[in-house]
Tab-separated table of C-alpha atoms in Angstrom:
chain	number	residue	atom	x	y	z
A	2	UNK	CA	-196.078	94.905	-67.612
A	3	UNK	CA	-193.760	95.219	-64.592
A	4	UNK	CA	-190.971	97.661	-64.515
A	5	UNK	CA	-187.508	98.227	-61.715
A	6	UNK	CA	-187.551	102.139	-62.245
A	7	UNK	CA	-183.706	103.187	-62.064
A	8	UNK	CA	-182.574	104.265	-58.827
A	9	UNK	CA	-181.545	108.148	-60.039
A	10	UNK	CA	-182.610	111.390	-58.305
A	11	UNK	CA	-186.765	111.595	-58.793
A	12	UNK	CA	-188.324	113.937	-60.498
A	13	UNK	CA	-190.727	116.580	-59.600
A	14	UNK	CA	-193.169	118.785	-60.815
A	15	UNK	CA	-192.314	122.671	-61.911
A	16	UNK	CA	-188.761	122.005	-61.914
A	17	UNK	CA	-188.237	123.490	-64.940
A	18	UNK	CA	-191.366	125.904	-65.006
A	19	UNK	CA	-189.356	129.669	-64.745
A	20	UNK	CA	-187.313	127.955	-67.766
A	21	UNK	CA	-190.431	127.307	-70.296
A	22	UNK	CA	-191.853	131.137	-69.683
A	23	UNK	CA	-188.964	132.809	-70.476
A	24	UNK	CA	-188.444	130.345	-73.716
A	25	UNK	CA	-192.292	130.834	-74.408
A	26	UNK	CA	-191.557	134.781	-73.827
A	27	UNK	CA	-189.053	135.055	-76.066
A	28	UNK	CA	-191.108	132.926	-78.850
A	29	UNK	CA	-193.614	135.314	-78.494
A	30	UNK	CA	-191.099	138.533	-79.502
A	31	UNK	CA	-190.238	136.581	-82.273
A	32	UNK	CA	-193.583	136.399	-83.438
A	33	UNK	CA	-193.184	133.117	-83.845
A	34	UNK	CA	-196.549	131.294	-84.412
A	35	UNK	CA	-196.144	127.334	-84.545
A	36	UNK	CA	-193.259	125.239	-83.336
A	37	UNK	CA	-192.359	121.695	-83.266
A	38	UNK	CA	-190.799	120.164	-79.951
A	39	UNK	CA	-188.512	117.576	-78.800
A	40	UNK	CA	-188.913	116.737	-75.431
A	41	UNK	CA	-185.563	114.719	-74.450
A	42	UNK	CA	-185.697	113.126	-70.904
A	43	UNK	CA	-189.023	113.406	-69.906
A	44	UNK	CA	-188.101	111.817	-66.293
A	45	UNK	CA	-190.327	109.830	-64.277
A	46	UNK	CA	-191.220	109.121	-60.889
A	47	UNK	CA	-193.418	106.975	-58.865
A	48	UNK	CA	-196.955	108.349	-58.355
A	49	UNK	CA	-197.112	110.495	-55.660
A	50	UNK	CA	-193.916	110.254	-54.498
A	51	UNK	CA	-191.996	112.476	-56.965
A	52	UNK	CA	-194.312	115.505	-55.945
A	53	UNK	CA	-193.783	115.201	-52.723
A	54	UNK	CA	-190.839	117.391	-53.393
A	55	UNK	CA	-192.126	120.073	-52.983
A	56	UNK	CA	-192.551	120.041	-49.215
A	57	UNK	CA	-189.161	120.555	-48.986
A	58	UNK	CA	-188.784	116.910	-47.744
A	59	UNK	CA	-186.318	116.056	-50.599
A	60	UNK	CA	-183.688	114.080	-48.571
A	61	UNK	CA	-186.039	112.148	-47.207
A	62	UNK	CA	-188.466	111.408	-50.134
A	63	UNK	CA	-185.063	110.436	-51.895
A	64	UNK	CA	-184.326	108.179	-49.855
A	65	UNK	CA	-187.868	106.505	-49.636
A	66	UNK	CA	-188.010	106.466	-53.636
A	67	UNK	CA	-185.164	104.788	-53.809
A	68	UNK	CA	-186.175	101.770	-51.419
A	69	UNK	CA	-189.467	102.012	-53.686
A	70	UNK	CA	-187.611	101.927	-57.053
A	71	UNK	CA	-186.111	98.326	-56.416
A	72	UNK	CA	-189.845	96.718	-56.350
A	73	UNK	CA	-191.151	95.506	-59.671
A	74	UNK	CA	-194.505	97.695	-60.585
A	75	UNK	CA	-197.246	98.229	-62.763
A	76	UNK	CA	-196.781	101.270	-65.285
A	77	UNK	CA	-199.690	102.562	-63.352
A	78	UNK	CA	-197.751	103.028	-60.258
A	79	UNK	CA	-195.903	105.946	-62.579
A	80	UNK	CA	-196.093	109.282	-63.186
A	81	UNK	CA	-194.739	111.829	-64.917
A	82	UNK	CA	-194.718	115.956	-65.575
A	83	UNK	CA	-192.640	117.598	-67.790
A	84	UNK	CA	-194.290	116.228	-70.909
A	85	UNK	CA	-197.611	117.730	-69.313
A	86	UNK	CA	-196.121	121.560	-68.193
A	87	UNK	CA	-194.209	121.418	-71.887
A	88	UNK	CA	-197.789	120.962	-73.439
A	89	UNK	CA	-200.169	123.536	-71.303
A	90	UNK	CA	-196.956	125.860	-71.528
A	91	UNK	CA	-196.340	125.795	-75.332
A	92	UNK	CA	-200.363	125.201	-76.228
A	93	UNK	CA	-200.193	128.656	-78.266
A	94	UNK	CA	-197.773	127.650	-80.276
A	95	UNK	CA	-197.610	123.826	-80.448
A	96	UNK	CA	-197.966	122.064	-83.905
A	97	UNK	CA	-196.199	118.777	-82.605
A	98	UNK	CA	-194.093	117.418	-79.551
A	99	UNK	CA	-191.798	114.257	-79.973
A	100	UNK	CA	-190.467	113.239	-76.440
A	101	UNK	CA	-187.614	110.899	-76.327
A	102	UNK	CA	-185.894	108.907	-74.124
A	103	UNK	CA	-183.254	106.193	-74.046
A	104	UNK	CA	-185.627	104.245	-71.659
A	105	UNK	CA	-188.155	102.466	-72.989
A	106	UNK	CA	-190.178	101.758	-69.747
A	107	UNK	CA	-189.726	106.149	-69.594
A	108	UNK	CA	-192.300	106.118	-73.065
A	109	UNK	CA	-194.434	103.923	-71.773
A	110	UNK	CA	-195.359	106.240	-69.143
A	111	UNK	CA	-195.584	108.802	-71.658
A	112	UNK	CA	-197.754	107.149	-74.089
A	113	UNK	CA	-199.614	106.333	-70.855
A	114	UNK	CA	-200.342	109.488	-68.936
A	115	UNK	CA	-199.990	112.071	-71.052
A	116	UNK	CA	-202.176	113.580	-74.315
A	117	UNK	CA	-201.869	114.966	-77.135
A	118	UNK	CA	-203.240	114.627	-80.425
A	119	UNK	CA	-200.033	115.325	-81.912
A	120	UNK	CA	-197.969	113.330	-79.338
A	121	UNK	CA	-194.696	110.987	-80.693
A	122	UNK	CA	-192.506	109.195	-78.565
A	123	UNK	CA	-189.089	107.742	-79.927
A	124	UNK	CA	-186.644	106.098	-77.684
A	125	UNK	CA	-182.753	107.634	-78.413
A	126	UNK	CA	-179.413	107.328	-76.790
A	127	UNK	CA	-177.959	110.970	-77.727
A	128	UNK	CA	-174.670	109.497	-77.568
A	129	UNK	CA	-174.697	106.736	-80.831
A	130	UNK	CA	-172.149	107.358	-83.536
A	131	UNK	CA	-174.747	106.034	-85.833
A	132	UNK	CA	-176.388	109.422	-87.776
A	133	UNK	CA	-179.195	106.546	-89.300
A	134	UNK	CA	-180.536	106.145	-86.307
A	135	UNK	CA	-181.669	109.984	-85.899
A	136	UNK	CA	-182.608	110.373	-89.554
A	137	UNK	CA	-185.911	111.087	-89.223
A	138	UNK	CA	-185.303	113.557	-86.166
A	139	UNK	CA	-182.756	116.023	-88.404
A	140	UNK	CA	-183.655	119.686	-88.596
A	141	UNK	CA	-186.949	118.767	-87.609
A	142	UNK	CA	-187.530	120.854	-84.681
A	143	UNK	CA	-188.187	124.175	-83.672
A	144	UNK	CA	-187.362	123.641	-79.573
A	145	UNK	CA	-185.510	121.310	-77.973
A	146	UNK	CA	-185.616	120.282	-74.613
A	147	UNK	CA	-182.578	118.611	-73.016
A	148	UNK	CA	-182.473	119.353	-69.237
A	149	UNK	CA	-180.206	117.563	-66.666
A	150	UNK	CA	-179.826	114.372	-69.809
A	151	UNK	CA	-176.850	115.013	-71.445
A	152	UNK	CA	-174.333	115.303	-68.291
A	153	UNK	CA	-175.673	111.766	-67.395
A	154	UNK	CA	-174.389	110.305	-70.533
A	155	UNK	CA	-170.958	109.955	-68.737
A	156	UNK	CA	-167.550	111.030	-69.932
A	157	UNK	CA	-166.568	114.238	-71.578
A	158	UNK	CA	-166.114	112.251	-75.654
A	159	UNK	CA	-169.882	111.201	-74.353
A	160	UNK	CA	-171.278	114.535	-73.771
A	161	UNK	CA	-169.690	115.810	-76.897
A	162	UNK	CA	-171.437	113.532	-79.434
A	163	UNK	CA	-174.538	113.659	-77.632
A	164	UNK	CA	-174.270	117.775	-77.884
A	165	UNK	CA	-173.267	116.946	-81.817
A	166	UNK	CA	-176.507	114.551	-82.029
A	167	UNK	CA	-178.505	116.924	-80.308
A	168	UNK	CA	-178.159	120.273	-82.512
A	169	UNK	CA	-178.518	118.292	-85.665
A	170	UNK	CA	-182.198	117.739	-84.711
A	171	UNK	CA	-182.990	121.554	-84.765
A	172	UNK	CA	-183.977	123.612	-87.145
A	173	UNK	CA	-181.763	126.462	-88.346
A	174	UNK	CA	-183.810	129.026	-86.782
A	175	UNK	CA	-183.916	127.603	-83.142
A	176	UNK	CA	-184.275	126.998	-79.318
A	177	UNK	CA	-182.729	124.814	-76.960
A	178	UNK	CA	-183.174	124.586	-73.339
A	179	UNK	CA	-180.216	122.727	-71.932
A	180	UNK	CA	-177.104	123.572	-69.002
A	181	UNK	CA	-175.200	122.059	-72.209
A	182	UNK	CA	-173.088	124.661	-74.196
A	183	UNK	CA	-174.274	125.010	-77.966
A	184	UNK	CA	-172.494	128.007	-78.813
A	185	UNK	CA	-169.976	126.471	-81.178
A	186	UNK	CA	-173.060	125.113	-83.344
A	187	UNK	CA	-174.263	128.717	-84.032
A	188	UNK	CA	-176.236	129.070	-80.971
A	189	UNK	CA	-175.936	131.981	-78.368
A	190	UNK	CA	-177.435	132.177	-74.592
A	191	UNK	CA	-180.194	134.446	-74.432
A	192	UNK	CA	-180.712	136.704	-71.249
A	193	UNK	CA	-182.096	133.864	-69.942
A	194	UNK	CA	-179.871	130.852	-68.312
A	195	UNK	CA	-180.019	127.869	-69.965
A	196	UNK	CA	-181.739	128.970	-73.316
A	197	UNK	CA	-180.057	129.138	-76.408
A	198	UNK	CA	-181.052	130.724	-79.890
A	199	UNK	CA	-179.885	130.482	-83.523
A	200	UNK	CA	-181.226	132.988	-85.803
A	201	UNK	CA	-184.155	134.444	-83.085
């Protein structure tokens, strides 16, 4: 199958690594000993390009995925990494992982590249009105994982359902990992940036 990858900003590998060892930290104080994750916006790059990155070449490499993006490709010709870092990361602790995405072409890559024997992928736009459509996601989770997704769902009323979405699909005693603000569902920031807790 042939995909046009979206021309957004690539991804790139250990973006988001400081972020999952503090969360991982703080799971541990909490003698917590199995979670269930959802992975939301797993990103996706083309191979090899999306790591270059980390040469500090990222204007550049930006530019060059971008050209690269508008060519129809094989799924092989894509890679991805949070999905894997979330796993090795969370491996102590990890009963299940669900990663979602509101691109389908995004899951494929998943389902492709990365392993798990207790791997689900579910494809979700955060920012439906429709609560049947996340039915089987509600108070499910343990962790979420929403980095850099929910300011790209566009306007403010956008962000605010996808927010409302979002916390319905944790558990009462819970993590999220997102720039997003859940404080008014219960949630406080940790001393960490970016990570949230309910009830830890």
């Amino acid at each position: 199958m042939l995909y046009h990858l979206d021309v957004k900003t690539t991804t790139y590998p250990e973006r988001n690594t400081n972020r999952f060892d503090n969360a991982k930290e703080l799971l541990r104080q909490a003698n917590v000993k199995e979670i269930n994750i959802l992975q939301v916006g797993p990103g996706m790059a083309l191979k090899g390009v999306g790591r270059l990155n980390n040469l500090g070449k990222l204007r550049l490499i930006k530019r060059l995925e971008t050209g690269l993006r508008r060519l129809p490709l094989p799924v092989s010709f894509y890679e991805t990494y949070e999905p894997h870092e979330v796993i090795s990361t969370f491996s102590e602790f990890l009963a299940s992982i669900t990663v979602a995405d509101i691109s389908q072409k995004s899951l494929d890559v998943v389902e492709r590249t990365v392993s798990h024997k207790n791997l689900t992928v579910t494809q979700l736009d955060l920012t439906s009105k429709n609560s049947d459509d996340f039915e089987h996601l509600k108070n499910k989770f343990d962790l979420i994982i929403c980095v850099n997704t929910i300011i790209r769902t566009g306007s403010q009323a956008n962000r605010t359902i996808a927010r409302q979405n979002l916390h319905s699909f944790a558990k009462d005693k819970s993590m999220i990992i997102s720039e997003s603000d859940f404080s008014e569902f219960g949630f406080e920031m940790s001393q960490h940036n970016w990570i949230w807790t309910r009830k830890f």
